[in-house]
Amino acid sequence: MSDYPYEITPTEGERLTEVIKDWSLAHGLTVRPPPAIVPAEADPAGILATAVPVTLFPSPFPRICFDQAIAVQGAYNELYASISQDDTFLAHIVKEIGDSDDFITELWKVHLRVKEEGYVQHKSLGLFRSDYMVHQDITGSPPQIKQVEFNTIAASFGGLSSQTSLLHKYLSLTEYLLLENRTQSGSLQLPRNESAAGLAAGIRHAFIEYGLPSTPYQKCVIFLVQGGERNIFDQRHLEYELQALQEPQIPVFRLPFSETLQHTALAENPGRQLLYRPPQSPSHTFEVAVVYMRCGYGPSDYPDQSAWEARYHLERSAAIKCPTVLTQVAGTKKVQQVLATPETPSNPSVLPRYLSRDSTSIFDLMKTFTNIYPLDETEAGLRARKIASDPELCKGYVLKPQREGGGNNIYRSSIPPFLKSIPESHWPSYILMELITPPPVKNTILRNGKLEHGGVICELGIYGTCVWDQQSRAILHNEQAGYLLRTKGDQSEEGGVAAGFGCMDSCTLV
Ligand code: ADP
Ligand code: MG
């Protein structure tokens, strides 16, 4: 594989551009066009779609790392299901983050209000994604994966990722065979990737676990979404997977989060069933079995108090939430830091509290952690404050607030001046994480019809689905659900595809 990814001629680049563009549009590997490409006024009816940025070739990824990430997903699902059940621990986390973080403070208030009156739904659905980069240390030992973050809310790209794997598979059977510089040194090892079907299967499980409706109405699933979503086809693929099922038939509706209170109501009985009336068909009512949130993860989704009322309204309803407030808080970077802070005799790991599994799986989880430190006044926190304020040491770190969705982190030399610019009392709401530096890989990215060739950094995400009962603590369903490979130019710090820096990719295992 030494000639991989293949060197291509300009003519071959043009040919691949044509083929990928058409395949992507034909198979829904698409987004709504970014305003820089098609200004809103040029498409007032919103009829256009454009191909998602992708790599021309699947990036080489160490098989041993891929297998490690797949193998540990079941334990991660269980870990986050268990943490979601421990509201004492999560209350402590929220306290540590502190009231300087209004968003987490408001979110926690929603849980406290519902706890006070009593939850009517004890089952929970997690559609998780654990993100990793390959870490290779200088000793020459085999590469390992290190976790970047664990997502418990609105983990995206599962709908597009299986399509990307199919695109690269198609190219490997057609176009790659015709490339001039391709030696016959071996075929690509492309793992199966059924992320869209896998995530849909998780939602289906929760739909069945909800049981029979308690009102005269038929059950449904709601995708709770942001207005003006550009990454809509990613979500549509999941909807179509769910709707294609014969048994049970699942009605699926998209509801903008901002219209929650307008189109849903709670049944007037102690069961608090969530009732949905589709605005296009007001004579129909559905009992909502599952609310799948592709929104609600950041402050911009809560512009006013009525948005928080909407979240409270959903949280107290009988619908199975993906996620609940508890599971959303379990996904904060602060929790990840507490799990990953190096153990000391006075500060043992919390992992054994949350895993029924043997010590091997705890050890396997620990192997995926990189050092993460608090910025509080504990011993570890004080050490981290030194690193974060030092103009040299800070270069190996990233500073993260308790936010999701990309674009919020502070990297390397920007850390010391940033910390100086905020009150010291706010520092504990951040965590300090060692940067993972994956081995260099080359690839070509096709973005908006143009090719960008060069060094890239790959980030692997493994999807997991989990249904559990908060009260009985039983895990009712626990599956690994396919993967995502996101690739960015090695000059870019952030990797979000929707944010415009990264692109979709798939793995060829080496
Ligand atoms: P978000 O919740 O905003 O997605 P992440 O923790 O995933 O936050 O960070 C965003 C991006 O920053 C990641 O996708 C990755 O490209 C980069 N990044 C984050 N943490 C690290 C790290 N420890 N080492 C290297 N890159 C990182
Ligand atoms: Mg991320």
PDB file of N, CA, C and O and ligand atoms in Angstrom, residues 133 148-149 333 398 400 403-409 411 433-436 459 486 488 493-495, ligand 1:
ATOM      1  N   MET A 133      -8.951   9.894  18.042  1.00  0.00           N
ATOM      2  CA  MET A 133      -7.870  10.063  17.076  1.00  0.00           C
ATOM      3  C   MET A 133      -6.808   9.009  17.381  1.00  0.00           C
ATOM      4  O   MET A 133      -6.710   8.526  18.510  1.00  0.00           O
ATOM      5  N   VAL A 148     -11.388  11.772  21.895  1.00  0.00           N
ATOM      6  CA  VAL A 148     -11.501  13.232  21.809  1.00  0.00           C
ATOM      7  C   VAL A 148     -12.674  13.689  22.670  1.00  0.00           C
ATOM      8  O   VAL A 148     -12.544  14.560  23.517  1.00  0.00           O
ATOM      9  N   GLU A 149     -13.826  13.102  22.431  1.00  0.00           N
ATOM     10  CA  GLU A 149     -14.989  13.402  23.277  1.00  0.00           C
ATOM     11  C   GLU A 149     -16.041  12.328  23.105  1.00  0.00           C
ATOM     12  O   GLU A 149     -16.005  11.538  22.160  1.00  0.00           O
ATOM     13  N   LYS A 333     -18.050  17.766  28.971  1.00  0.00           N
ATOM     14  CA  LYS A 333     -16.605  17.531  28.979  1.00  0.00           C
ATOM     15  C   LYS A 333     -16.080  17.435  30.411  1.00  0.00           C
ATOM     16  O   LYS A 333     -15.060  16.806  30.668  1.00  0.00           O
ATOM     17  N   VAL A 398      -5.405  21.732  24.653  1.00  0.00           N
ATOM     18  CA  VAL A 398      -6.600  22.453  24.209  1.00  0.00           C
ATOM     19  C   VAL A 398      -7.459  22.717  25.444  1.00  0.00           C
ATOM     20  O   VAL A 398      -7.567  21.863  26.332  1.00  0.00           O
ATOM     21  N   LYS A 400     -11.214  23.561  26.874  1.00  0.00           N
ATOM     22  CA  LYS A 400     -12.598  23.380  26.387  1.00  0.00           C
ATOM     23  C   LYS A 400     -13.621  23.860  27.412  1.00  0.00           C
ATOM     24  O   LYS A 400     -13.566  23.457  28.564  1.00  0.00           O
ATOM     25  N   ARG A 403     -19.382  23.045  26.082  1.00  0.00           N
ATOM     26  CA  ARG A 403     -20.222  23.328  24.921  1.00  0.00           C
ATOM     27  C   ARG A 403     -20.082  22.229  23.888  1.00  0.00           C
ATOM     28  O   ARG A 403     -19.075  21.521  23.857  1.00  0.00           O
ATOM     29  N   GLU A 404     -21.087  22.143  23.005  1.00  0.00           N
ATOM     30  CA  GLU A 404     -21.101  21.151  21.936  1.00  0.00           C
ATOM     31  C   GLU A 404     -21.257  21.855  20.603  1.00  0.00           C
ATOM     32  O   GLU A 404     -21.711  22.998  20.559  1.00  0.00           O
ATOM     33  N   GLY A 405     -20.895  21.154  19.531  1.00  0.00           N
ATOM     34  CA  GLY A 405     -21.250  21.639  18.203  1.00  0.00           C
ATOM     35  C   GLY A 405     -20.122  22.331  17.452  1.00  0.00           C
ATOM     36  O   GLY A 405     -20.317  22.827  16.354  1.00  0.00           O
ATOM     37  N   GLY A 406     -18.944  22.370  18.032  1.00  0.00           N
ATOM     38  CA  GLY A 406     -17.790  22.881  17.291  1.00  0.00           C
ATOM     39  C   GLY A 406     -17.582  24.371  17.466  1.00  0.00           C
ATOM     40  O   GLY A 406     -18.516  25.131  17.772  1.00  0.00           O
ATOM     41  N   GLY A 407     -16.320  24.787  17.285  1.00  0.00           N
ATOM     42  CA  GLY A 407     -15.997  26.208  17.278  1.00  0.00           C
ATOM     43  C   GLY A 407     -15.866  26.858  18.648  1.00  0.00           C
ATOM     44  O   GLY A 407     -15.757  28.073  18.727  1.00  0.00           O
ATOM     45  N   ASN A 408     -15.873  26.072  19.731  1.00  0.00           N
ATOM     46  CA  ASN A 408     -15.849  26.675  21.074  1.00  0.00           C
ATOM     47  C   ASN A 408     -14.504  26.539  21.792  1.00  0.00           C
ATOM     48  O   ASN A 408     -14.314  27.143  22.854  1.00  0.00           O
ATOM     49  N   ASN A 409     -13.612  25.711  21.255  1.00  0.00           N
ATOM     50  CA  ASN A 409     -12.377  25.409  21.983  1.00  0.00           C
ATOM     51  C   ASN A 409     -11.301  26.473  21.789  1.00  0.00           C
ATOM     52  O   ASN A 409     -11.311  27.215  20.814  1.00  0.00           O
ATOM     53  N   TYR A 411      -7.125  26.828  21.570  1.00  0.00           N
ATOM     54  CA  TYR A 411      -5.997  25.953  21.297  1.00  0.00           C
ATOM     55  C   TYR A 411      -4.656  26.592  21.645  1.00  0.00           C
ATOM     56  O   TYR A 411      -4.444  27.785  21.417  1.00  0.00           O
ATOM     57  N   MET A 433      -7.070  19.752  28.142  1.00  0.00           N
ATOM     58  CA  MET A 433      -6.858  18.408  27.587  1.00  0.00           C
ATOM     59  C   MET A 433      -5.583  18.365  26.764  1.00  0.00           C
ATOM     60  O   MET A 433      -5.316  19.293  25.986  1.00  0.00           O
ATOM     61  N   GLU A 434      -4.834  17.277  26.924  1.00  0.00           N
ATOM     62  CA  GLU A 434      -3.637  17.090  26.097  1.00  0.00           C
ATOM     63  C   GLU A 434      -4.048  16.940  24.637  1.00  0.00           C
ATOM     64  O   GLU A 434      -5.032  16.246  24.338  1.00  0.00           O
ATOM     65  N   LEU A 435      -3.291  17.549  23.736  1.00  0.00           N
ATOM     66  CA  LEU A 435      -3.594  17.380  22.316  1.00  0.00           C
ATOM     67  C   LEU A 435      -3.118  16.012  21.852  1.00  0.00           C
ATOM     68  O   LEU A 435      -2.024  15.565  22.217  1.00  0.00           O
ATOM     69  N   ILE A 436      -3.954  15.367  21.067  1.00  0.00           N
ATOM     70  CA  ILE A 436      -3.573  14.090  20.457  1.00  0.00           C
ATOM     71  C   ILE A 436      -2.982  14.456  19.095  1.00  0.00           C
ATOM     72  O   ILE A 436      -3.551  15.271  18.366  1.00  0.00           O
ATOM     73  N   GLU A 459     -10.466  11.735  12.244  1.00  0.00           N
ATOM     74  CA  GLU A 459     -11.110  11.510  13.538  1.00  0.00           C
ATOM     75  C   GLU A 459     -12.183  10.444  13.345  1.00  0.00           C
ATOM     76  O   GLU A 459     -13.078  10.607  12.518  1.00  0.00           O
ATOM     77  N   ARG A 486     -14.176  11.430   9.936  1.00  0.00           N
ATOM     78  CA  ARG A 486     -14.171  12.843   9.532  1.00  0.00           C
ATOM     79  C   ARG A 486     -12.741  13.272   9.368  1.00  0.00           C
ATOM     80  O   ARG A 486     -11.891  12.951  10.207  1.00  0.00           O
ATOM     81  N   LYS A 488      -9.898  16.396   8.213  1.00  0.00           N
ATOM     82  CA  LYS A 488      -9.711  17.841   8.022  1.00  0.00           C
ATOM     83  C   LYS A 488      -8.282  18.080   7.560  1.00  0.00           C
ATOM     84  O   LYS A 488      -7.399  17.246   7.797  1.00  0.00           O
ATOM     85  N   GLU A 493      -7.694  23.482  13.198  1.00  0.00           N
ATOM     86  CA  GLU A 493      -7.823  22.932  14.548  1.00  0.00           C
ATOM     87  C   GLU A 493      -9.138  22.188  14.716  1.00  0.00           C
ATOM     88  O   GLU A 493      -9.201  21.145  15.349  1.00  0.00           O
ATOM     89  N   GLU A 494     -10.211  22.717  14.142  1.00  0.00           N
ATOM     90  CA  GLU A 494     -11.531  22.136  14.347  1.00  0.00           C
ATOM     91  C   GLU A 494     -11.882  21.204  13.199  1.00  0.00           C
ATOM     92  O   GLU A 494     -11.461  21.398  12.069  1.00  0.00           O
ATOM     93  N   GLY A 495     -12.699  20.205  13.489  1.00  0.00           N
ATOM     94  CA  GLY A 495     -12.988  19.218  12.461  1.00  0.00           C
ATOM     95  C   GLY A 495     -14.439  19.085  12.054  1.00  0.00           C
ATOM     96  O   GLY A 495     -14.806  18.159  11.372  1.00  0.00           O
TER      97      GLY A 495
HETATM   98  P1  ADP B   1     -17.245  19.796  20.159  1.00  0.00           P
HETATM   99  O1  ADP B   1     -18.158  19.323  21.226  1.00  0.00           O
HETATM  100  O2  ADP B   1     -17.350  21.238  19.907  1.00  0.00           O
HETATM  101  O3  ADP B   1     -17.354  18.934  18.930  1.00  0.00           O
HETATM  102  P2  ADP B   1     -14.644  18.530  20.569  1.00  0.00           P
HETATM  103  O4  ADP B   1     -14.114  18.176  21.893  1.00  0.00           O
HETATM  104  O5  ADP B   1     -15.090  17.396  19.726  1.00  0.00           O
HETATM  105  O6  ADP B   1     -15.789  19.627  20.775  1.00  0.00           O
HETATM  106  O7  ADP B   1     -13.532  19.362  19.797  1.00  0.00           O
HETATM  107  C1  ADP B   1     -13.736  19.845  18.480  1.00  0.00           C
HETATM  108  C2  ADP B   1     -12.596  19.411  17.571  1.00  0.00           C
HETATM  109  O8  ADP B   1     -11.351  19.875  18.095  1.00  0.00           O
HETATM  110  C3  ADP B   1     -12.432  17.908  17.442  1.00  0.00           C
HETATM  111  O9  ADP B   1     -13.271  17.387  16.451  1.00  0.00           O
HETATM  112  C4  ADP B   1     -10.951  17.785  17.100  1.00  0.00           C
HETATM  113  O10 ADP B   1     -10.739  18.018  15.722  1.00  0.00           O
HETATM  114  C5  ADP B   1     -10.328  18.920  17.889  1.00  0.00           C
HETATM  115  N1  ADP B   1      -9.860  18.405  19.199  1.00  0.00           N
HETATM  116  C6  ADP B   1     -10.545  18.415  20.354  1.00  0.00           C
HETATM  117  N2  ADP B   1      -9.832  17.843  21.359  1.00  0.00           N
HETATM  118  C7  ADP B   1      -8.656  17.469  20.828  1.00  0.00           C
HETATM  119  C8  ADP B   1      -7.476  16.839  21.348  1.00  0.00           C
HETATM  120  N3  ADP B   1      -7.366  16.483  22.633  1.00  0.00           N
HETATM  121  N4  ADP B   1      -6.450  16.612  20.498  1.00  0.00           N
HETATM  122  C9  ADP B   1      -6.530  16.975  19.195  1.00  0.00           C
HETATM  123  N5  ADP B   1      -7.605  17.571  18.650  1.00  0.00           N
HETATM  124  C10 ADP B   1      -8.666  17.827  19.441  1.00  0.00           C
END
